[in-house]
mmCIF file of C-alpha atoms in Angstrom:
data_model
loop_
_atom_site.group_PDB
_atom_site.id
_atom_site.type_symbol
_atom_site.label_atom_id
_atom_site.label_comp_id
_atom_site.label_asym_id
_atom_site.label_seq_id
_atom_site.Cartn_x
_atom_site.Cartn_y
_atom_site.Cartn_z
ATOM 1 C CA GLY U 232 1.592 13.547 -13.993
ATOM 2 C CA GLN U 233 1.448 9.798 -13.605
ATOM 3 C CA GLY U 234 -1.340 7.253 -13.159
ATOM 4 C CA VAL U 235 -0.715 3.695 -12.026
ATOM 5 C CA GLU U 236 -3.437 1.094 -12.421
ATOM 6 C CA GLN U 237 -3.728 -2.408 -11.003
ATOM 7 C CA PRO U 238 -6.587 -4.899 -10.822
ATOM 8 C CA ALA U 239 -8.070 -5.002 -7.335
ATOM 9 C CA LYS U 240 -8.138 -8.768 -6.848
ATOM 10 C CA LEU U 241 -6.550 -11.922 -8.185
ATOM 11 C CA MET U 242 -7.126 -15.532 -7.202
ATOM 12 C CA SER U 243 -4.914 -18.518 -7.837
ATOM 13 C CA VAL U 244 -4.169 -22.014 -6.562
ATOM 14 C CA GLU U 245 -1.300 -23.291 -4.449
ATOM 15 C CA GLY U 246 1.488 -24.772 -6.557
ATOM 16 C CA THR U 247 0.563 -22.826 -9.687
ATOM 17 C CA PHE U 248 1.450 -19.276 -10.675
ATOM 18 C CA ALA U 249 -0.026 -15.785 -10.546
ATOM 19 C CA ARG U 250 0.641 -12.746 -12.720
ATOM 20 C CA VAL U 251 -0.014 -9.362 -11.183
ATOM 21 C CA ASN U 252 -0.442 -6.689 -13.838
ATOM 22 C CA CYS U 253 0.383 -2.998 -13.656
ATOM 23 C CA THR U 254 -0.166 -0.312 -16.268
ATOM 24 C CA TYR U 255 1.062 3.220 -16.008
ATOM 25 C CA SER U 256 0.744 6.451 -17.914
ATOM 26 C CA THR U 257 3.558 8.911 -17.633
ATOM 27 C CA SER U 258 5.244 11.789 -19.381
ATOM 28 C CA GLY U 259 8.557 10.179 -18.459
ATOM 29 C CA PHE U 260 9.818 7.082 -16.664
ATOM 30 C CA ASN U 261 12.533 6.444 -14.126
ATOM 31 C CA GLY U 262 11.938 2.897 -12.973
ATOM 32 C CA LEU U 263 9.191 0.755 -11.472
ATOM 33 C CA SER U 264 9.190 -1.093 -8.153
ATOM 34 C CA TRP U 265 7.090 -3.903 -6.726
ATOM 35 C CA TYR U 266 6.195 -4.238 -3.056
ATOM 36 C CA GLN U 267 4.443 -6.932 -1.037
ATOM 37 C CA GLN U 268 2.102 -5.867 1.748
ATOM 38 C CA ARG U 269 0.557 -8.364 4.119
ATOM 39 C CA GLU U 270 -2.657 -7.512 5.935
ATOM 40 C CA GLY U 271 -2.011 -4.988 8.683
ATOM 41 C CA GLN U 272 1.689 -4.687 7.884
ATOM 42 C CA ALA U 273 4.015 -2.334 6.048
ATOM 43 C CA PRO U 274 4.946 -2.696 2.374
ATOM 44 C CA VAL U 275 8.147 -4.631 1.746
ATOM 45 C CA PHE U 276 10.305 -4.068 -1.333
ATOM 46 C CA LEU U 277 10.478 -6.989 -3.794
ATOM 47 C CA SER U 278 11.986 -5.799 -7.054
ATOM 48 C CA TYR U 279 12.952 -2.835 -9.207
ATOM 49 C CA VAL U 280 13.009 -2.711 -13.005
ATOM 50 C CA VAL U 281 14.118 0.018 -15.350
ATOM 51 C CA LEU U 282 14.976 -1.885 -18.534
ATOM 52 C CA ASP U 283 12.619 -3.755 -20.840
ATOM 53 C CA GLY U 284 12.311 -7.496 -20.587
ATOM 54 C CA LEU U 285 12.034 -10.194 -17.978
ATOM 55 C CA LYS U 286 14.029 -10.095 -14.747
ATOM 56 C CA ASP U 287 14.083 -13.502 -13.094
ATOM 57 C CA SER U 288 14.546 -13.434 -9.325
ATOM 58 C CA GLY U 289 13.456 -17.011 -8.544
ATOM 59 C CA HIS U 290 10.090 -17.092 -6.789
ATOM 60 C CA PHE U 291 9.359 -13.557 -8.046
ATOM 61 C CA SER U 292 10.025 -12.380 -11.607
ATOM 62 C CA THR U 293 9.215 -9.051 -13.156
ATOM 63 C CA PHE U 294 8.577 -7.945 -16.709
ATOM 64 C CA LEU U 295 8.642 -4.446 -18.134
ATOM 65 C CA SER U 296 7.571 -2.963 -21.458
ATOM 66 C CA ARG U 297 8.261 0.765 -21.427
ATOM 67 C CA SER U 298 6.732 1.347 -24.855
ATOM 68 C CA ASN U 299 3.424 -0.108 -23.614
ATOM 69 C CA GLY U 300 3.541 1.329 -20.112
ATOM 70 C CA TYR U 301 3.129 -2.174 -18.717
ATOM 71 C CA SER U 302 4.741 -4.364 -16.099
ATOM 72 C CA TYR U 303 3.857 -7.565 -14.347
ATOM 73 C CA LEU U 304 5.036 -9.453 -11.294
ATOM 74 C CA LEU U 305 5.065 -13.203 -11.777
ATOM 75 C CA LEU U 306 4.925 -15.472 -8.750
ATOM 76 C CA THR U 307 5.656 -19.138 -9.422
ATOM 77 C CA GLU U 308 5.105 -22.254 -7.288
ATOM 78 C CA LEU U 309 2.591 -20.362 -5.222
ATOM 79 C CA GLN U 310 2.286 -20.976 -1.513
ATOM 80 C CA ILE U 311 -0.574 -20.035 0.763
ATOM 81 C CA LYS U 312 1.692 -17.481 2.430
ATOM 82 C CA ASP U 313 1.973 -15.591 -0.868
ATOM 83 C CA SER U 314 -1.534 -14.315 -0.174
ATOM 84 C CA ALA U 315 -0.990 -10.578 0.204
ATOM 85 C CA SER U 316 -1.401 -7.301 -1.628
ATOM 86 C CA TYR U 317 1.152 -6.467 -4.297
ATOM 87 C CA LEU U 318 1.834 -2.813 -5.010
ATOM 88 C CA CYS U 319 3.305 -1.370 -8.163
ATOM 89 C CA ALA U 320 5.131 1.973 -7.855
ATOM 90 C CA VAL U 321 6.458 4.220 -10.609
ATOM 91 C CA ARG U 322 9.142 6.811 -9.996
ATOM 92 C CA ASP U 323 8.371 10.298 -11.232
ATOM 93 C CA PRO U 324 11.278 11.466 -13.416
ATOM 94 C CA GLY U 325 10.641 15.051 -12.401
ATOM 95 C CA GLY U 326 11.689 14.537 -8.834
ATOM 96 C CA TYR U 327 11.841 12.177 -5.946
ATOM 97 C CA LYS U 328 8.187 11.249 -5.934
ATOM 98 C CA VAL U 329 6.964 7.701 -6.352
ATOM 99 C CA VAL U 330 3.392 7.038 -7.426
ATOM 100 C CA PHE U 331 1.836 3.858 -6.078
ATOM 101 C CA GLY U 332 -0.954 1.847 -7.611
ATOM 102 C CA SER U 333 -3.803 0.874 -5.304
ATOM 103 C CA GLY U 334 -2.513 -2.690 -5.133
ATOM 104 C CA THR U 335 -3.698 -6.133 -6.181
ATOM 105 C CA ARG U 336 -4.911 -8.437 -3.453
ATOM 106 C CA LEU U 337 -3.782 -11.979 -4.272
ATOM 107 C CA LEU U 338 -5.566 -14.882 -2.645
ATOM 108 C CA VAL U 339 -3.917 -18.281 -2.949
ATOM 109 C CA SER U 340 -6.222 -21.181 -2.195
ATOM 110 C CA PRO U 341 -5.303 -24.810 -1.406
ATOM 111 C CA ASP G 46 19.640 -4.009 11.569
ATOM 112 C CA MET G 47 18.000 -1.498 9.209
ATOM 113 C CA LYS G 48 14.845 -0.164 10.715
ATOM 114 C CA VAL G 49 12.158 2.494 10.442
ATOM 115 C CA THR G 50 10.135 3.090 13.582
ATOM 116 C CA GLN G 51 6.877 4.943 14.093
ATOM 117 C CA MET G 52 5.225 6.232 17.227
ATOM 118 C CA PRO G 53 2.530 5.855 18.296
ATOM 119 C CA ARG G 54 1.193 2.741 16.588
ATOM 120 C CA TYR G 55 -2.427 3.531 17.410
ATOM 121 C CA LEU G 56 -3.998 6.890 18.205
ATOM 122 C CA ILE G 57 -7.511 8.140 18.799
ATOM 123 C CA LYS G 58 -8.145 11.883 18.735
ATOM 124 C CA ARG G 59 -11.144 14.163 18.694
ATOM 125 C CA MET G 60 -11.853 16.506 15.821
ATOM 126 C CA GLY G 61 -9.972 19.767 16.299
ATOM 127 C CA GLU G 62 -7.175 18.302 18.398
ATOM 128 C CA ASN G 63 -3.559 18.473 17.279
ATOM 129 C CA VAL G 64 -1.769 15.298 16.271
ATOM 130 C CA LEU G 65 1.944 14.509 16.178
ATOM 131 C CA LEU G 66 3.187 11.387 14.422
ATOM 132 C CA GLU G 67 6.859 10.564 14.759
ATOM 133 C CA CYS G 68 9.176 8.547 12.564
ATOM 134 C CA GLY G 69 12.762 7.476 13.042
ATOM 135 C CA GLN G 70 15.310 5.595 10.958
ATOM 136 C CA ASP G 71 18.728 4.232 11.820
ATOM 137 C CA MET G 72 20.143 3.988 8.293
ATOM 138 C CA SER G 73 21.248 7.621 7.795
ATOM 139 C CA HIS G 74 18.957 7.807 4.784
ATOM 140 C CA GLU G 75 18.680 11.253 3.228
ATOM 141 C CA THR G 76 15.178 10.943 1.854
ATOM 142 C CA MET G 77 12.099 10.328 3.971
ATOM 143 C CA TYR G 78 8.400 10.208 3.148
ATOM 144 C CA TRP G 79 4.988 10.354 4.763
ATOM 145 C CA TYR G 80 2.106 8.470 3.137
ATOM 146 C CA ARG G 81 -1.435 7.697 4.091
ATOM 147 C CA GLN G 82 -3.211 4.530 3.019
ATOM 148 C CA ASP G 83 -6.947 4.202 2.699
ATOM 149 C CA PRO G 84 -8.898 1.182 1.402
ATOM 150 C CA GLY G 85 -9.053 1.179 -2.388
ATOM 151 C CA LEU G 86 -6.813 4.220 -2.741
ATOM 152 C CA GLY G 87 -3.401 2.797 -2.109
ATOM 153 C CA LEU G 88 -0.530 4.823 -0.716
ATOM 154 C CA GLN G 89 -0.853 8.562 -1.201
ATOM 155 C CA LEU G 90 2.177 10.787 -0.766
ATOM 156 C CA ILE G 91 1.757 13.608 1.759
ATOM 157 C CA TYR G 92 5.272 15.022 2.056
ATOM 158 C CA ILE G 93 8.847 14.252 1.051
ATOM 159 C CA SER G 94 11.941 15.319 2.906
ATOM 160 C CA TYR G 95 15.235 15.387 1.004
ATOM 161 C CA ASP G 96 17.276 16.091 4.129
ATOM 162 C CA VAL G 97 17.217 18.256 7.253
ATOM 163 C CA ASP G 98 14.934 21.303 6.756
ATOM 164 C CA SER G 99 14.442 20.437 3.074
ATOM 165 C CA ASN G 100 10.858 19.351 2.607
ATOM 166 C CA SER G 101 8.459 19.308 -0.307
ATOM 167 C CA GLU G 102 4.740 18.804 -0.673
ATOM 168 C CA GLY G 103 3.491 15.533 -2.068
ATOM 169 C CA ASP G 104 0.152 14.903 -3.703
ATOM 170 C CA ILE G 105 -2.123 15.527 -0.702
ATOM 171 C CA PRO G 106 -0.389 18.006 1.654
ATOM 172 C CA LYS G 107 -3.471 19.979 2.678
ATOM 173 C CA GLY G 108 -4.116 19.756 6.407
ATOM 174 C CA TYR G 109 -0.631 18.451 7.166
ATOM 175 C CA ARG G 110 2.801 19.842 7.903
ATOM 176 C CA VAL G 111 6.129 18.230 8.588
ATOM 177 C CA SER G 112 9.314 18.846 10.491
ATOM 178 C CA ARG G 113 12.778 17.403 10.015
ATOM 179 C CA LYS G 114 15.434 18.814 12.320
ATOM 180 C CA LYS G 115 17.640 15.732 12.400
ATOM 181 C CA ARG G 116 18.337 13.358 9.540
ATOM 182 C CA GLU G 117 17.033 10.375 11.508
ATOM 183 C CA HIS G 118 13.712 11.930 12.559
ATOM 184 C CA PHE G 119 10.753 13.068 10.475
ATOM 185 C CA SER G 120 7.511 14.260 12.068
ATOM 186 C CA LEU G 121 4.021 14.674 10.635
ATOM 187 C CA ILE G 122 1.765 17.229 12.287
ATOM 188 C CA LEU G 123 -1.967 17.627 11.921
ATOM 189 C CA ASP G 124 -3.130 20.973 13.250
ATOM 190 C CA SER G 125 -6.795 20.666 14.190
ATOM 191 C CA ALA G 126 -7.455 17.131 12.999
ATOM 192 C CA LYS G 127 -10.469 16.341 10.853
ATOM 193 C CA THR G 128 -12.512 13.164 10.659
ATOM 194 C CA ASN G 129 -11.440 12.628 7.040
ATOM 195 C CA GLN G 130 -7.844 12.331 8.260
ATOM 196 C CA THR G 131 -8.702 8.993 9.817
ATOM 197 C CA SER G 132 -6.284 6.644 8.062
ATOM 198 C CA VAL G 133 -3.179 4.515 8.374
ATOM 199 C CA TYR G 134 -0.040 6.621 8.082
ATOM 200 C CA PHE G 135 3.235 5.168 6.871
ATOM 201 C CA CYS G 136 6.660 6.712 7.069
ATOM 202 C CA ALA G 137 9.385 5.518 4.697
ATOM 203 C CA SER G 138 13.021 6.248 3.976
ATOM 204 C CA SER G 139 15.350 5.638 1.062
ATOM 205 C CA LEU G 140 19.078 5.761 0.605
ATOM 206 C CA SER G 141 19.988 8.265 -2.044
ATOM 207 C CA GLY G 142 18.912 11.021 -4.314
ATOM 208 C CA LEU G 143 16.004 10.582 -6.682
ATOM 209 C CA GLY G 144 14.367 8.546 -3.983
ATOM 210 C CA GLY G 145 16.407 5.380 -4.480
ATOM 211 C CA PRO G 146 14.694 2.271 -5.861
ATOM 212 C CA GLU G 147 13.975 0.798 -2.459
ATOM 213 C CA GLN G 148 11.894 2.458 0.218
ATOM 214 C CA TYR G 149 11.947 1.087 3.735
ATOM 215 C CA PHE G 150 8.626 1.455 5.503
ATOM 216 C CA GLY G 151 7.781 1.809 9.146
ATOM 217 C CA PRO G 152 5.030 -0.338 10.700
ATOM 218 C CA GLY G 153 2.402 2.382 10.354
ATOM 219 C CA THR G 154 0.256 4.462 12.687
ATOM 220 C CA ARG G 155 -3.473 3.854 12.718
ATOM 221 C CA LEU G 156 -5.109 7.220 13.440
ATOM 222 C CA THR G 157 -8.786 7.585 14.238
ATOM 223 C CA VAL G 158 -10.289 11.078 14.449
ATOM 224 C CA LEU G 159 -13.691 11.135 16.112
#
């Protein structure tokens, strides 16, 4: 089985950066996705990583270390509108299932 | 315009009543999902459908069943709803086998069981 853990809350300041951490335990691995979910809305796909290292996608970047079961989502030049929950999701190699973490609620203050 | 729709958006039922939640997608995606989301617990997988009449239990299938008779429609049924099934239910779809890296989510249905 798989467990996906994320800190519940994170606070940062407009114009700076925020790093949203995700750790997972798995008997196998078939990729990790990040989603953004605003209050009262559906999750929206941000990024997918399957190889180790940093994947730079501009405002959002993602890092993966498979040997450590660790990923993070890095948001740079934060804006107030980046305040949302960020969900980490790990694909189960045994099938089609995806296991979601409980999400990190990011609050960006002025 | 790629889209996943859910009906109804809000629903209030009494304990013991039957509930039907409907989901549609216009992307011809093979794989569809039903999740529920509760505060502090994140998204929990109820059922997966790989295609028409090809469904599999997720992590919390008890108390739920599904139906998929057309690729574009996936229904979640609660027979004799319970108060602990009060939640927000999300439907999602993805393009290809092994779930595809990107899931497209519907807007959610907020179900209250009294």
